[in-house]
């Protein structure tokens, strides 16, 4: 493999020397005061994902994003742009919409005011009876800044926040080769979990847990710490780039069918030509790149057109501060997000969106988090985790294994025996995440 040019914003994600060493104490996961600080100083200042641009095709299409006690809706405009509004009637505060749909205007269910899709009041009963003057045509719903990237619709409650692309930097540049707008959300589940939202960002910021929690992964994604790249960026984001080839230190027993053999055969490579396991893992991975380069067009993998040699075989697992993780895979995107419960720091919701890049001729896709799915936009399913019983469709999947651990860790965070994390170098991003969070809470950002 050639030398990788790191983005100039990249910070070494295994070097704790660049950190202050702020302790990751249990109260950060359990305290209502801390939760309130996160709302006051962080959640009201970052960019949130409201949904997919594919949900807003026609003027009047809208999506709703409830976040803690707040609610925002985003509406497609006649000119093709998207506006975001607080979901509260300016008359006396009534919530205007509940679920995504389409509308020509929004009529408030309380006193019947009608708001245009552009947020301007169109109708109020007894419009002459306002001492302050008729509000129709002038009063507007309170608007938020809205922008798109990656096929996602984002908004921020902060008028002074950086532009979305600056906030996300350098992600838009790093992932410019992926046709993210065309990804189809083939599986969409929201799961109520009894753990603090930060569990997921912590968990997705390291692969140290993989061998224990996900023993099925090392045979096809190299989990060896020294072969991955661990990167952090000043905005609080980070990623681990792992080669999608067998880890040399995790061999399946001889005679057991190997998932890498299956991948090689898919691209016309005979796994039996390699003299030994090491050669198959290392040379087979290079041969796989070459085969994909040679065959992508005739196989209908048109999304490979602009992707580089790393992107067509490997897996950059990416956390965008504070709560969005996207696993970029050659043919899939997996979006994970946790959001806090409105009142209880011991609870959150976990969003799992499995997205696939369409391949010509394929009507089904293989999602590594949700198994085989038809290639079409999925409906959202909302479930309680219930110790795994609530989500049988994903039992045994990687993300299910993470969730099975989450609630136990949350209980441990309440213990007097837990004081601070005792981290490996490869978990540096975990403390980095908490330090960036502290920067928000303590007014340094
Ligand atoms: Fe909306 Fe009265 S609260 S019309």
Tab-separated table of C-alpha atoms and ligand atoms in Angstrom:
chain	number	residue	atom	x	y	z
A	1	UNK	CA	0.000	0.000	0.000
A	2	UNK	CA	1.280	3.441	-0.856
A	3	UNK	CA	1.905	6.090	1.717
A	4	UNK	CA	-1.275	7.702	2.957
A	5	UNK	CA	-1.456	11.485	2.870
A	6	UNK	CA	-3.025	12.523	6.136
A	7	UNK	CA	-5.310	15.514	6.152
A	8	UNK	CA	-3.470	18.554	7.583
A	9	UNK	CA	-5.987	18.790	10.456
A	10	UNK	CA	-5.185	15.256	11.614
A	11	UNK	CA	-4.014	14.716	15.197
A	12	UNK	CA	-2.508	11.375	16.246
A	13	UNK	CA	-5.384	9.442	17.813
A	14	UNK	CA	-3.073	7.249	19.909
A	15	UNK	CA	-1.094	9.988	21.581
A	16	UNK	CA	-2.507	11.013	24.966
A	17	UNK	CA	0.310	13.538	25.378
A	18	UNK	CA	-1.769	16.112	23.531
A	19	UNK	CA	-4.575	15.833	26.095
A	20	UNK	CA	-5.002	17.611	29.436
A	21	UNK	CA	-5.962	14.387	31.184
A	22	UNK	CA	-9.420	15.506	32.379
A	23	UNK	CA	-10.898	12.640	34.411
A	24	UNK	CA	-13.866	10.767	32.914
A	25	UNK	CA	-15.856	10.529	36.118
A	26	UNK	CA	-19.055	8.568	36.715
A	27	UNK	CA	-21.198	11.644	37.410
A	28	UNK	CA	-20.847	12.644	33.761
A	29	UNK	CA	-23.098	9.686	32.995
A	30	UNK	CA	-25.465	9.837	35.947
A	31	UNK	CA	-25.934	13.427	37.114
A	32	UNK	CA	-28.907	15.584	36.207
A	33	UNK	CA	-26.799	18.713	36.783
A	34	UNK	CA	-24.271	17.512	34.230
A	35	UNK	CA	-27.078	16.672	31.828
A	36	UNK	CA	-28.444	20.201	32.191
A	37	UNK	CA	-25.002	21.665	31.478
A	38	UNK	CA	-24.807	19.571	28.311
A	39	UNK	CA	-28.114	21.067	27.173
A	40	UNK	CA	-27.210	24.639	28.113
A	41	UNK	CA	-23.703	24.712	26.666
A	42	UNK	CA	-23.426	21.939	24.077
A	43	UNK	CA	-26.679	20.596	22.605
A	44	UNK	CA	-27.970	24.115	21.949
A	45	UNK	CA	-24.772	24.970	20.072
A	46	UNK	CA	-23.923	21.987	17.878
A	47	UNK	CA	-25.397	20.847	14.545
A	48	UNK	CA	-28.085	18.129	14.801
A	49	UNK	CA	-29.198	15.666	12.138
A	50	UNK	CA	-32.949	15.987	11.497
A	51	UNK	CA	-33.169	13.300	8.814
A	52	UNK	CA	-32.333	12.410	5.222
A	53	UNK	CA	-32.700	14.713	2.249
A	54	UNK	CA	-34.483	11.807	0.515
A	55	UNK	CA	-37.407	12.447	2.878
A	56	UNK	CA	-37.800	15.963	1.505
A	57	UNK	CA	-38.324	15.494	-2.205
A	58	UNK	CA	-41.317	17.766	-2.913
A	59	UNK	CA	-42.174	21.269	-1.654
A	60	UNK	CA	-44.179	20.876	1.555
A	61	UNK	CA	-42.493	17.609	2.583
A	62	UNK	CA	-41.371	17.904	6.179
A	63	UNK	CA	-39.550	15.948	8.876
A	64	UNK	CA	-39.736	16.361	12.647
A	65	UNK	CA	-36.850	16.011	15.064
A	66	UNK	CA	-37.728	15.800	18.746
A	67	UNK	CA	-34.693	16.349	20.942
A	68	UNK	CA	-35.058	16.222	24.737
A	69	UNK	CA	-37.828	18.785	25.420
A	70	UNK	CA	-37.282	20.605	22.130
A	71	UNK	CA	-38.813	19.861	18.748
A	72	UNK	CA	-37.821	21.183	15.330
A	73	UNK	CA	-39.298	20.555	11.908
A	74	UNK	CA	-37.645	21.008	8.524
A	75	UNK	CA	-39.709	21.811	5.448
A	76	UNK	CA	-38.849	21.663	1.749
A	77	UNK	CA	-39.473	25.050	0.138
A	78	UNK	CA	-40.811	25.912	-3.308
A	79	UNK	CA	-37.323	26.942	-4.426
A	80	UNK	CA	-35.830	23.598	-3.361
A	81	UNK	CA	-34.166	24.905	-0.210
A	82	UNK	CA	-34.990	23.579	3.259
A	83	UNK	CA	-36.072	25.710	6.211
A	84	UNK	CA	-36.043	24.603	9.852
A	85	UNK	CA	-38.526	25.934	12.412
A	86	UNK	CA	-39.110	25.455	16.111
A	87	UNK	CA	-42.166	23.272	16.449
A	88	UNK	CA	-44.123	25.772	18.543
A	89	UNK	CA	-46.971	28.029	17.448
A	90	UNK	CA	-46.158	31.687	17.983
A	91	UNK	CA	-49.696	32.259	19.331
A	92	UNK	CA	-49.561	30.267	22.570
A	93	UNK	CA	-46.910	27.680	22.042
A	94	UNK	CA	-48.817	24.656	20.736
A	95	UNK	CA	-46.794	21.993	18.953
A	96	UNK	CA	-47.709	22.134	15.281
A	97	UNK	CA	-46.638	18.765	13.868
A	98	UNK	CA	-45.822	15.342	15.233
A	99	UNK	CA	-44.504	13.084	12.487
A	100	UNK	CA	-42.954	13.509	9.057
A	101	UNK	CA	-45.461	14.081	6.273
A	102	UNK	CA	-46.345	16.624	3.565
A	103	UNK	CA	-48.462	19.775	3.846
A	104	UNK	CA	-49.405	22.898	1.915
A	105	UNK	CA	-49.594	24.785	5.206
A	106	UNK	CA	-49.567	24.032	8.922
A	107	UNK	CA	-52.790	24.617	10.823
A	108	UNK	CA	-52.400	24.850	14.565
A	109	UNK	CA	-54.803	22.441	16.283
A	110	UNK	CA	-55.527	24.901	19.139
A	111	UNK	CA	-56.971	28.150	17.709
A	112	UNK	CA	-56.579	27.370	14.040
A	113	UNK	CA	-53.812	29.735	12.963
A	114	UNK	CA	-52.360	28.704	9.612
A	115	UNK	CA	-48.635	28.951	8.950
A	116	UNK	CA	-47.232	28.756	5.428
A	117	UNK	CA	-44.496	26.260	4.607
A	118	UNK	CA	-42.208	29.319	4.522
A	119	UNK	CA	-43.058	29.973	8.183
A	120	UNK	CA	-45.157	33.090	7.565
A	121	UNK	CA	-48.556	33.345	9.251
A	122	UNK	CA	-51.293	33.120	6.598
A	123	UNK	CA	-54.455	33.125	8.669
A	124	UNK	CA	-55.565	33.962	12.198
A	125	UNK	CA	-59.121	33.885	13.415
A	126	UNK	CA	-60.450	37.406	14.163
A	127	UNK	CA	-57.374	38.955	12.636
A	128	UNK	CA	-58.832	42.447	13.287
A	129	UNK	CA	-58.832	41.780	17.044
A	130	UNK	CA	-55.132	42.227	17.708
A	131	UNK	CA	-54.357	45.520	19.456
A	132	UNK	CA	-50.831	45.192	18.107
A	133	UNK	CA	-52.102	44.889	14.496
A	134	UNK	CA	-53.003	42.045	12.161
A	135	UNK	CA	-50.140	39.501	12.360
A	136	UNK	CA	-50.995	37.742	9.066
A	137	UNK	CA	-48.272	38.125	6.472
A	138	UNK	CA	-45.767	39.464	8.971
A	139	UNK	CA	-45.463	37.133	11.966
A	140	UNK	CA	-43.152	34.201	11.291
A	141	UNK	CA	-42.353	30.921	13.007
A	142	UNK	CA	-39.029	31.084	14.768
A	143	UNK	CA	-36.479	29.787	12.280
A	144	UNK	CA	-33.202	27.934	12.825
A	145	UNK	CA	-30.190	27.591	10.579
A	146	UNK	CA	-30.475	24.557	8.342
A	147	UNK	CA	-27.947	22.987	5.934
A	148	UNK	CA	-27.245	19.681	4.233
A	149	UNK	CA	-24.234	17.442	3.957
A	150	UNK	CA	-23.910	13.770	3.092
A	151	UNK	CA	-27.575	13.395	2.250
A	152	UNK	CA	-28.419	14.450	5.810
A	153	UNK	CA	-30.469	17.473	6.867
A	154	UNK	CA	-28.798	19.338	9.736
A	155	UNK	CA	-29.850	22.271	11.885
A	156	UNK	CA	-28.413	24.247	14.757
A	157	UNK	CA	-30.107	26.285	17.457
A	158	UNK	CA	-27.069	28.575	17.636
A	159	UNK	CA	-27.110	31.653	15.406
A	160	UNK	CA	-23.378	32.055	15.963
A	161	UNK	CA	-22.309	28.442	15.320
A	162	UNK	CA	-19.767	27.895	12.526
A	163	UNK	CA	-21.142	26.932	9.118
A	164	UNK	CA	-21.995	23.227	8.931
A	165	UNK	CA	-19.075	22.310	6.675
A	166	UNK	CA	-16.654	24.119	8.988
A	167	UNK	CA	-18.201	22.433	12.013
A	168	UNK	CA	-17.760	19.009	10.391
A	169	UNK	CA	-14.271	19.663	9.022
A	170	UNK	CA	-12.513	17.766	7.637
A	171	UNK	CA	-15.254	15.151	7.105
A	172	UNK	CA	-16.744	16.689	3.959
A	173	UNK	CA	-13.297	16.613	2.402
A	174	UNK	CA	-12.348	13.159	3.682
A	175	UNK	CA	-15.549	11.612	2.347
A	176	UNK	CA	-15.980	13.568	-0.856
A	177	UNK	CA	-15.587	10.408	-2.955
A	178	UNK	CA	-18.592	8.646	-1.425
A	179	UNK	CA	-21.932	9.308	-3.168
A	180	UNK	CA	-23.642	9.759	0.163
A	181	UNK	CA	-26.709	11.497	-1.247
A	182	UNK	CA	-27.670	8.343	-3.106
A	183	UNK	CA	-27.435	5.987	-0.137
A	184	UNK	CA	-30.761	4.265	0.561
A	185	UNK	CA	-31.781	3.808	4.202
A	186	UNK	CA	-32.752	0.126	4.073
A	187	UNK	CA	-33.089	-0.377	7.846
A	188	UNK	CA	-34.194	2.233	10.358
A	189	UNK	CA	-34.698	1.549	14.035
A	190	UNK	CA	-34.869	3.769	17.119
A	191	UNK	CA	-34.198	1.873	20.324
A	192	UNK	CA	-34.785	3.037	23.907
A	193	UNK	CA	-31.735	2.073	25.958
A	194	UNK	CA	-31.088	2.307	29.694
A	195	UNK	CA	-27.741	4.005	29.418
A	196	UNK	CA	-26.315	7.492	29.068
A	197	UNK	CA	-25.976	8.753	25.489
A	198	UNK	CA	-22.171	9.044	25.809
A	199	UNK	CA	-21.831	5.275	25.915
A	200	UNK	CA	-22.046	5.167	22.143
A	201	UNK	CA	-19.482	7.885	21.409
A	202	UNK	CA	-17.073	6.305	23.876
A	203	UNK	CA	-17.660	2.875	22.409
A	204	UNK	CA	-17.322	3.963	18.784
A	205	UNK	CA	-14.124	5.885	19.551
A	206	UNK	CA	-12.113	2.709	20.135
A	207	UNK	CA	-11.814	-0.816	18.769
A	208	UNK	CA	-10.166	-2.165	21.903
A	209	UNK	CA	-13.442	-3.854	22.869
A	210	UNK	CA	-13.866	-5.664	19.571
A	211	UNK	CA	-12.070	-8.923	20.278
A	212	UNK	CA	-14.098	-9.456	23.433
A	213	UNK	CA	-17.451	-8.048	22.386
A	214	UNK	CA	-17.475	-8.881	18.666
A	215	UNK	CA	-15.406	-12.027	18.096
A	216	UNK	CA	-16.911	-12.400	14.633
A	217	UNK	CA	-15.194	-9.209	13.400
A	218	UNK	CA	-11.400	-9.870	13.411
A	219	UNK	CA	-11.576	-12.569	10.705
A	220	UNK	CA	-12.659	-9.959	8.151
A	221	UNK	CA	-11.708	-6.553	9.570
A	222	UNK	CA	-8.144	-6.280	10.798
A	223	UNK	CA	-8.390	-5.384	14.485
A	224	UNK	CA	-4.656	-5.300	15.180
A	225	UNK	CA	-3.939	-1.988	16.830
A	226	UNK	CA	-0.797	-1.297	14.840
A	227	UNK	CA	-2.372	-1.773	11.427
A	228	UNK	CA	-5.199	0.730	12.012
A	229	UNK	CA	-4.914	4.508	11.702
A	230	UNK	CA	-6.291	6.419	14.669
A	231	UNK	CA	-7.096	10.017	13.808
A	232	UNK	CA	-8.570	12.978	15.686
A	233	UNK	CA	-9.487	16.433	14.441
A	234	UNK	CA	-9.714	19.760	16.260
A	235	UNK	CA	-13.530	19.920	16.051
A	236	UNK	CA	-13.795	16.868	18.303
A	237	UNK	CA	-14.323	14.347	15.512
A	238	UNK	CA	-12.227	11.237	15.005
A	239	UNK	CA	-11.921	8.010	13.109
A	240	UNK	CA	-10.229	4.648	13.022
A	241	UNK	CA	-9.380	3.335	9.582
A	242	UNK	CA	-9.061	-0.429	9.538
A	243	UNK	CA	-8.134	-2.641	6.592
A	244	UNK	CA	-10.942	-5.030	5.714
A	245	UNK	CA	-8.772	-8.141	5.695
A	246	UNK	CA	-8.274	-10.835	8.332
A	247	UNK	CA	-6.346	-9.867	11.446
A	248	UNK	CA	-3.170	-11.912	11.475
A	249	UNK	CA	-3.463	-12.550	15.180
A	250	UNK	CA	-7.033	-13.893	15.078
A	251	UNK	CA	-7.117	-17.086	13.071
A	252	UNK	CA	-10.175	-19.197	12.770
A	253	UNK	CA	-9.496	-22.887	13.398
A	254	UNK	CA	-8.310	-24.792	10.327
A	255	UNK	CA	-11.171	-26.155	8.281
A	256	UNK	CA	-13.676	-23.526	9.399
A	257	UNK	CA	-15.238	-21.574	6.487
A	258	UNK	CA	-13.562	-18.190	6.360
A	259	UNK	CA	-15.548	-15.012	5.594
A	260	UNK	CA	-12.587	-13.530	3.701
A	261	UNK	CA	-12.646	-16.498	1.282
A	262	UNK	CA	-16.235	-15.638	0.473
A	263	UNK	CA	-15.328	-11.979	-0.183
A	264	UNK	CA	-12.416	-12.964	-2.446
A	265	UNK	CA	-14.578	-15.370	-4.454
A	266	UNK	CA	-17.179	-12.646	-4.975
A	267	UNK	CA	-14.527	-10.811	-6.982
A	268	UNK	CA	-13.255	-13.867	-8.909
A	269	UNK	CA	-10.233	-14.487	-6.687
A	270	UNK	CA	-9.512	-18.092	-5.734
A	271	UNK	CA	-8.593	-18.097	-2.015
A	272	UNK	CA	-6.810	-21.423	-2.423
A	273	UNK	CA	-4.037	-20.026	-4.613
A	274	UNK	CA	-2.295	-18.457	-1.629
A	275	UNK	CA	0.386	-20.620	-0.007
A	276	UNK	CA	-0.464	-19.661	3.560
A	277	UNK	CA	-2.810	-17.639	5.727
A	278	UNK	CA	-0.586	-14.549	5.957
A	279	UNK	CA	-0.219	-14.303	2.190
A	280	UNK	CA	-3.933	-14.710	1.702
A	281	UNK	CA	-4.675	-11.939	4.164
A	282	UNK	CA	-2.077	-9.479	2.901
A	283	UNK	CA	-1.762	-10.283	-0.821
A	284	UNK	CA	-5.423	-11.253	-1.093
A	285	UNK	CA	-6.369	-7.810	0.190
A	286	UNK	CA	-4.212	-6.173	-2.498
A	287	UNK	CA	-5.612	-8.525	-5.127
A	288	UNK	CA	-9.108	-7.607	-3.978
A	289	UNK	CA	-8.397	-3.934	-4.583
A	290	UNK	CA	-7.076	-4.723	-8.056
A	291	UNK	CA	-10.085	-6.921	-8.874
A	292	UNK	CA	-12.519	-4.246	-7.765
A	293	UNK	CA	-10.644	-1.669	-9.825
A	294	UNK	CA	-10.910	-3.964	-12.829
A	295	UNK	CA	-14.492	-5.165	-12.466
A	296	UNK	CA	-16.500	-2.421	-10.765
A	297	UNK	CA	-18.153	-1.039	-13.853
A	298	UNK	CA	-19.224	-4.339	-15.390
A	299	UNK	CA	-20.496	-5.504	-11.974
A	300	UNK	CA	-22.600	-2.346	-11.562
A	301	UNK	CA	-20.653	-0.918	-8.586
A	302	UNK	CA	-20.900	2.541	-10.081
A	303	UNK	CA	-20.383	4.203	-6.693
A	304	UNK	CA	-16.714	3.089	-6.852
A	305	UNK	CA	-16.091	5.515	-9.698
A	306	UNK	CA	-14.438	8.204	-7.581
A	307	UNK	CA	-13.432	6.095	-4.557
A	308	UNK	CA	-9.742	5.434	-3.945
A	309	UNK	CA	-7.971	2.152	-3.214
A	310	UNK	CA	-8.492	2.497	0.516
A	311	UNK	CA	-12.165	3.371	0.194
A	312	UNK	CA	-13.105	0.406	-2.034
A	313	UNK	CA	-11.895	-2.127	0.504
A	314	UNK	CA	-11.541	-0.576	3.937
A	315	UNK	CA	-13.552	0.701	6.840
A	316	UNK	CA	-13.139	4.214	8.253
A	317	UNK	CA	-15.257	4.168	11.409
A	318	UNK	CA	-15.984	7.810	12.082
A	319	UNK	CA	-17.343	9.738	15.056
A	320	UNK	CA	-18.667	13.242	14.454
A	321	UNK	CA	-18.801	15.213	17.671
A	322	UNK	CA	-20.732	14.723	19.782
A	323	UNK	CA	-23.155	11.895	19.016
A	324	UNK	CA	-23.100	10.820	15.368
A	325	UNK	CA	-21.058	7.835	14.211
A	326	UNK	CA	-20.886	6.715	10.615
A	327	UNK	CA	-19.212	3.505	9.556
A	328	UNK	CA	-18.113	4.005	5.984
A	329	UNK	CA	-17.889	0.708	4.146
A	330	UNK	CA	-17.289	0.139	0.445
A	331	UNK	CA	-20.963	-0.573	-0.228
A	332	UNK	CA	-22.729	0.609	2.931
A	333	UNK	CA	-22.981	3.465	5.377
A	334	UNK	CA	-24.077	2.694	8.908
A	335	UNK	CA	-25.321	5.700	10.868
A	336	UNK	CA	-25.477	5.413	14.641
A	337	UNK	CA	-26.664	8.139	16.961
A	338	UNK	CA	-27.585	8.358	20.602
A	339	UNK	CA	-29.676	11.177	22.037
A	340	UNK	CA	-30.366	11.837	25.704
A	341	UNK	CA	-33.667	11.148	27.396
A	342	UNK	CA	-35.374	14.475	28.213
A	343	UNK	CA	-35.022	14.031	31.989
A	344	UNK	CA	-33.088	10.912	32.924
A	345	UNK	CA	-29.303	10.739	32.360
A	346	UNK	CA	-29.522	6.946	32.666
A	347	UNK	CA	-31.522	6.647	29.455
A	348	UNK	CA	-31.120	7.488	25.806
A	349	UNK	CA	-32.391	6.570	22.379
A	350	UNK	CA	-30.133	4.784	19.913
A	351	UNK	CA	-30.726	5.364	16.210
A	352	UNK	CA	-29.556	2.691	13.795
A	353	UNK	CA	-29.792	3.553	10.108
A	354	UNK	CA	-28.302	1.046	7.702
A	355	UNK	CA	-27.777	2.628	4.307
A	356	UNK	CA	-26.631	1.037	1.080
A	357	UNK	CA	-25.210	2.374	-2.154
A	358	UNK	CA	-27.355	0.927	-4.941
A	359	UNK	CA	-25.586	-1.593	-7.171
A	360	UNK	CA	-27.008	-2.183	-10.645
A	361	UNK	CA	-29.091	-5.309	-10.800
A	362	UNK	CA	-29.288	-5.820	-7.030
A	363	UNK	CA	-32.673	-5.697	-5.324
A	364	UNK	CA	-31.360	-6.750	-1.919
A	365	UNK	CA	-28.368	-5.634	0.089
A	366	UNK	CA	-26.257	-7.186	2.805
A	367	UNK	CA	-26.044	-4.829	5.766
A	368	UNK	CA	-23.449	-5.751	8.355
A	369	UNK	CA	-25.670	-4.481	11.178
A	370	UNK	CA	-29.090	-5.692	10.079
A	371	UNK	CA	-28.513	-8.624	7.728
A	372	UNK	CA	-30.110	-8.968	4.312
A	373	UNK	CA	-32.596	-6.217	3.448
A	374	UNK	CA	-34.575	-5.240	0.362
A	375	UNK	CA	-33.137	-2.204	-1.438
A	376	UNK	CA	-35.810	0.381	-0.613
A	377	UNK	CA	-36.343	3.166	1.884
A	378	UNK	CA	-37.363	1.565	5.188
A	379	UNK	CA	-40.018	2.723	7.664
A	380	UNK	CA	-38.885	3.692	11.140
A	381	UNK	CA	-39.449	1.165	13.915
A	382	UNK	CA	-39.312	2.374	17.523
A	383	UNK	CA	-38.577	-0.256	20.158
A	384	UNK	CA	-37.583	-0.655	23.770
A	385	UNK	CA	-34.343	-2.630	24.050
A	386	UNK	CA	-35.614	-4.758	26.954
A	387	UNK	CA	-32.335	-6.584	27.455
A	388	UNK	CA	-32.284	-7.529	23.782
A	389	UNK	CA	-35.787	-8.977	23.687
A	390	UNK	CA	-37.172	-5.856	21.997
A	391	UNK	CA	-34.962	-6.063	18.916
A	392	UNK	CA	-34.852	-9.716	17.801
A	393	UNK	CA	-34.169	-8.646	14.185
A	394	UNK	CA	-30.635	-7.587	15.082
A	395	UNK	CA	-29.808	-10.256	17.647
A	396	UNK	CA	-26.164	-11.273	17.359
A	397	UNK	CA	-25.234	-8.294	15.178
A	398	UNK	CA	-22.300	-6.110	16.197
A	399	UNK	CA	-24.493	-3.253	17.362
A	400	UNK	CA	-26.679	-5.614	19.412
A	401	UNK	CA	-23.563	-6.871	21.177
A	402	UNK	CA	-22.667	-3.251	22.018
A	403	UNK	CA	-26.120	-2.609	23.419
A	404	UNK	CA	-25.944	-5.749	25.564
A	405	UNK	CA	-22.918	-4.161	27.288
A	406	UNK	CA	-24.236	-0.611	27.539
A	407	UNK	CA	-26.592	-1.037	30.449
A	408	UNK	CA	-24.024	-2.878	32.543
A	409	UNK	CA	-21.504	-0.102	32.061
A	410	UNK	CA	-24.121	2.468	33.049
A	411	UNK	CA	-24.702	0.611	36.330
A	412	UNK	CA	-20.953	0.627	36.943
A	413	UNK	CA	-20.827	4.399	36.471
A	414	UNK	CA	-22.876	4.732	39.692
A	415	UNK	CA	-20.287	2.799	41.720
A	416	UNK	CA	-17.965	4.379	44.276
A	417	UNK	CA	-15.374	1.971	42.858
A	418	UNK	CA	-15.227	3.762	39.504
A	419	UNK	CA	-13.222	7.008	39.521
A	420	UNK	CA	-11.776	7.571	36.070
A	421	UNK	CA	-11.099	5.540	32.950
A	422	UNK	CA	-7.702	3.792	32.846
A	423	UNK	CA	-7.030	3.949	29.148
A	424	UNK	CA	-4.832	2.336	26.541
A	425	UNK	CA	-3.143	4.522	23.940
A	426	UNK	CA	-5.632	3.342	21.308
A	427	UNK	CA	-8.459	4.700	23.502
A	428	UNK	CA	-7.057	8.229	23.463
A	429	UNK	CA	-10.050	9.377	21.443
A	430	UNK	CA	-12.345	8.490	24.347
A	431	UNK	CA	-10.700	11.083	26.611
A	432	UNK	CA	-10.382	13.507	23.709
A	433	UNK	CA	-14.163	13.368	23.249
A	434	UNK	CA	-14.712	14.191	26.927
A	435	UNK	CA	-12.206	17.022	26.818
A	436	UNK	CA	-13.929	18.604	23.818
A	437	UNK	CA	-17.218	18.220	25.681
A	438	UNK	CA	-15.625	19.961	28.674
A	439	UNK	CA	-14.430	22.727	26.355
A	440	UNK	CA	-18.071	23.371	25.451
A	441	UNK	CA	-19.314	23.142	29.039
A	442	UNK	CA	-16.597	25.406	30.391
A	443	UNK	CA	-16.885	28.062	27.703
A	444	UNK	CA	-13.671	27.351	25.804
A	445	UNK	CA	-15.528	26.813	22.518
B	1	LIG	FE1	-51.575	27.980	17.919
B	1	LIG	FE2	-53.320	29.228	19.386
B	1	LIG	S1	-51.591	28.103	20.031
B	1	LIG	S2	-53.329	29.045	17.261
